[in-house]
Amino acid sequence: TRYWRDWSSDVCSSDLPPDHDRLRLSGVKVRRRKKGSTILICPQSENHFRLRGTTKQIWVARVMEQLNQNTDRPIKVHEKAKGVSRPGYSEHIFYRALSNNIHAVVVDSSMAGIQAALFGVPCLVTDWDSTVANFGNFDFSQIESLELPEDRVVRAAQLANSQWTLHEIESGLAWENLKRYCLDSMSL
């Protein structure tokens, strides 16, 4: 089953009540902490960074500089799979990368940070206002001692409450949930 995240998730996901049934039905498993030695930088698309007034190359260079000031661990850049239309292929490649001796993942606002945290790998986040911020850390000086959020199962269940199937969107269930939990608390 494919899920789509509602537009307000970045705004209100931490305000949503956790829905552990939805999390269970999604098949997402929250795994124990994995230990590794390599840091994996996961940049988003060039279009993403262009909208933020920078480039992917500049963002990666800034991240590398901050990492090199705080660690001597090996660093790899993991690009998102391009031009692949098979559902789940990018996630499969990413999880395979995470299984390969990874100490931490660095993202801007990518869902890869959430995937890593749920897979048991801590993440550093450079966008304080993103959904992934609830699952990561912002302090590069703590790269050697990163921990996973203790309440990541609750956070994942909150996020599950904003993930919708096409049928749920068409039936109006997603819209009703959005109105109930997010629009009432937002000033539009």
C-alpha positions as a Python dict, from the first residue, in 0.01 Angstrom:
ca = {
    (1, 'T'): (0, 0, 0),
    (2, 'R'): (130, 343, -90),
    (3, 'Y'): (85, 635, 150),
    (4, 'W'): (87, 1010, 93),
    (5, 'R'): (163, 1265, 361),
    (6, 'D'): (-78, 1555, 402),
    (7, 'W'): (56, 1903, 326),
    (8, 'S'): (46, 2016, 686),
    (9, 'S'): (261, 1736, 830),
    (10, 'D'): (563, 1959, 870),
    (11, 'V'): (345, 2210, 1054),
    (12, 'C'): (141, 1993, 1286),
    (13, 'S'): (272, 1634, 1304),
    (14, 'S'): (398, 1682, 1659),
    (15, 'D'): (48, 1804, 1758),
    (16, 'L'): (-127, 1495, 1622),
    (17, 'P'): (-229, 1221, 1862),
    (18, 'P'): (-25, 904, 1805),
    (19, 'D'): (-207, 634, 1612),
    (20, 'H'): (-30, 309, 1695),
    (21, 'D'): (-280, 106, 1490),
    (22, 'R'): (-198, 307, 1176),
    (23, 'L'): (173, 264, 1247),
    (24, 'R'): (129, -113, 1284),
    (25, 'L'): (-82, -135, 967),
    (26, 'S'): (181, 61, 772),
    (27, 'G'): (432, -217, 836),
    (28, 'V'): (691, 27, 968),
    (29, 'K'): (909, -130, 1235),
    (30, 'V'): (1103, 74, 1490),
    (31, 'R'): (1437, -100, 1538),
    (32, 'R'): (1698, -97, 1811),
    (33, 'R'): (2006, 126, 1787),
    (34, 'K'): (2261, 11, 1532),
    (35, 'K'): (2631, 80, 1575),
    (36, 'G'): (2858, 171, 1287),
    (37, 'S'): (3154, 382, 1191),
    (38, 'T'): (3062, 567, 869),
    (39, 'I'): (2859, 887, 838),
    (40, 'L'): (2614, 892, 549),
    (41, 'I'): (2521, 1230, 400),
    (42, 'C'): (2186, 1213, 219),
    (43, 'P'): (2127, 1527, 14),
    (44, 'Q'): (1795, 1604, -143),
    (45, 'S'): (1743, 1706, -504),
    (46, 'E'): (1901, 2007, -666),
    (47, 'N'): (1550, 2152, -702),
    (48, 'H'): (1499, 2128, -325),
    (49, 'F'): (1815, 2327, -255),
    (50, 'R'): (1743, 2578, -532),
    (51, 'L'): (1411, 2657, -362),
    (52, 'R'): (1608, 2718, -41),
    (53, 'G'): (1843, 2960, -214),
    (54, 'T'): (2147, 2733, -236),
    (55, 'T'): (2276, 2430, -425),
    (56, 'K'): (2322, 2068, -333),
    (57, 'Q'): (2698, 2108, -379),
    (58, 'I'): (2714, 2401, -134),
    (59, 'W'): (2497, 2218, 123),
    (60, 'V'): (2714, 1904, 103),
    (61, 'A'): (3032, 2116, 135),
    (62, 'R'): (2894, 2291, 446),
    (63, 'V'): (2794, 1960, 603),
    (64, 'M'): (3135, 1808, 523),
    (65, 'E'): (3309, 2108, 681),
    (66, 'Q'): (3105, 2079, 1001),
    (67, 'L'): (3158, 1704, 1018),
    (68, 'N'): (3533, 1732, 959),
    (69, 'Q'): (3557, 1982, 1246),
    (70, 'N'): (3396, 1729, 1482),
    (71, 'T'): (3498, 1380, 1373),
    (72, 'D'): (3753, 1177, 1182),
    (73, 'R'): (3502, 909, 1084),
    (74, 'P'): (3472, 809, 719),
    (75, 'I'): (3201, 1003, 533),
    (76, 'K'): (3001, 891, 230),
    (77, 'V'): (2747, 1082, 23),
    (78, 'H'): (2440, 876, -66),
    (79, 'E'): (2247, 1014, -363),
    (80, 'K'): (1881, 929, -402),
    (81, 'A'): (1816, 684, -686),
    (82, 'K'): (1715, 874, -1000),
    (83, 'G'): (1495, 767, -1288),
    (84, 'V'): (1370, 450, -1119),
    (85, 'S'): (996, 404, -1137),
    (86, 'R'): (964, 88, -927),
    (87, 'P'): (779, 169, -601),
    (88, 'G'): (1000, 109, -301),
    (89, 'Y'): (1324, 80, -499),
    (90, 'S'): (1483, 394, -352),
    (91, 'E'): (1385, 284, -2),
    (92, 'H'): (1534, -62, -65),
    (93, 'I'): (1865, 89, -176),
    (94, 'F'): (1863, 329, 120),
    (95, 'Y'): (1794, 54, 377),
    (96, 'R'): (2070, -154, 222),
    (97, 'A'): (2304, 142, 268),
    (98, 'L'): (2191, 182, 631),
    (99, 'S'): (2271, -183, 697),
    (100, 'N'): (2631, -121, 598),
    (101, 'N'): (2816, 2, 911),
    (102, 'I'): (2652, 348, 938),
    (103, 'H'): (2710, 555, 1254),
    (104, 'A'): (2478, 844, 1158),
    (105, 'V'): (2287, 999, 870),
    (106, 'V'): (2290, 1371, 786),
    (107, 'V'): (1990, 1526, 608),
    (108, 'D'): (1842, 1869, 548),
    (109, 'S'): (1472, 1788, 571),
    (110, 'S'): (1459, 1452, 395),
    (111, 'M'): (1240, 1165, 505),
    (112, 'A'): (1564, 965, 489),
    (113, 'G'): (1636, 1101, 838),
    (114, 'I'): (1312, 958, 973),
    (115, 'Q'): (1375, 629, 795),
    (116, 'A'): (1723, 614, 947),
    (117, 'A'): (1597, 689, 1300),
    (118, 'L'): (1329, 422, 1273),
    (119, 'F'): (1589, 179, 1135),
    (120, 'G'): (1807, 243, 1442),
    (121, 'V'): (2056, 496, 1301),
    (122, 'P'): (2069, 848, 1454),
    (123, 'C'): (2045, 1150, 1226),
    (124, 'L'): (2168, 1506, 1216),
    (125, 'V'): (1926, 1756, 1064),
    (126, 'T'): (2001, 2097, 915),
    (127, 'D'): (1638, 2216, 878),
    (128, 'W'): (1493, 2297, 1221),
    (129, 'D'): (1139, 2336, 1083),
    (130, 'S'): (1102, 2001, 909),
    (131, 'T'): (916, 1689, 1021),
    (132, 'V'): (1247, 1504, 1046),
    (133, 'A'): (1358, 1754, 1313),
    (134, 'N'): (1145, 1555, 1560),
    (135, 'F'): (1365, 1251, 1496),
    (136, 'G'): (1711, 1408, 1483),
    (137, 'N'): (1972, 1631, 1638),
    (138, 'F'): (2105, 1965, 1514),
    (139, 'D'): (2436, 1981, 1698),
    (140, 'F'): (2725, 1859, 1482),
    (141, 'S'): (2957, 1874, 1784),
    (142, 'Q'): (2764, 1574, 1922),
    (143, 'I'): (2831, 1352, 1620),
    (144, 'E'): (3034, 1107, 1830),
    (145, 'S'): (2765, 1063, 2095),
    (146, 'L'): (2436, 1086, 1903),
    (147, 'E'): (2140, 907, 2051),
    (148, 'L'): (1801, 822, 1910),
    (149, 'P'): (1496, 999, 2054),
    (150, 'E'): (1355, 788, 2338),
    (151, 'D'): (1000, 852, 2219),
    (152, 'R'): (1052, 772, 1851),
    (153, 'V'): (776, 506, 1856),
    (154, 'V'): (530, 775, 1970),
    (155, 'R'): (670, 1020, 1712),
    (156, 'A'): (637, 756, 1439),
    (157, 'A'): (276, 689, 1547),
    (158, 'Q'): (205, 1064, 1529),
    (159, 'L'): (353, 1077, 1180),
    (160, 'A'): (149, 769, 1083),
    (161, 'N'): (-158, 977, 1168),
    (162, 'S'): (-77, 1201, 871),
    (163, 'Q'): (0, 928, 615),
    (164, 'W'): (-293, 840, 392),
    (165, 'T'): (-381, 587, 126),
    (166, 'L'): (-541, 705, -196),
    (167, 'H'): (-871, 548, -84),
    (168, 'E'): (-860, 742, 247),
    (169, 'I'): (-791, 1066, 61),
    (170, 'E'): (-1074, 1006, -186),
    (171, 'S'): (-1318, 915, 92),
    (172, 'G'): (-1249, 1240, 280),
    (173, 'L'): (-1098, 1071, 587),
    (174, 'A'): (-764, 1248, 541),
    (175, 'W'): (-938, 1587, 506),
    (176, 'E'): (-1146, 1531, 820),
    (177, 'N'): (-833, 1443, 1018),
    (178, 'L'): (-650, 1746, 878),
    (179, 'K'): (-936, 1979, 978),
    (180, 'R'): (-971, 1823, 1325),
    (181, 'Y'): (-606, 1831, 1428),
    (182, 'C'): (-431, 2092, 1219),
    (183, 'L'): (-645, 2360, 1060),
    (184, 'D'): (-817, 2453, 1384),
    (185, 'S'): (-479, 2529, 1543),
    (186, 'M'): (-338, 2719, 1243),
    (187, 'S'): (-406, 3077, 1150),
    (188, 'L'): (-449, 3082, 775),
}
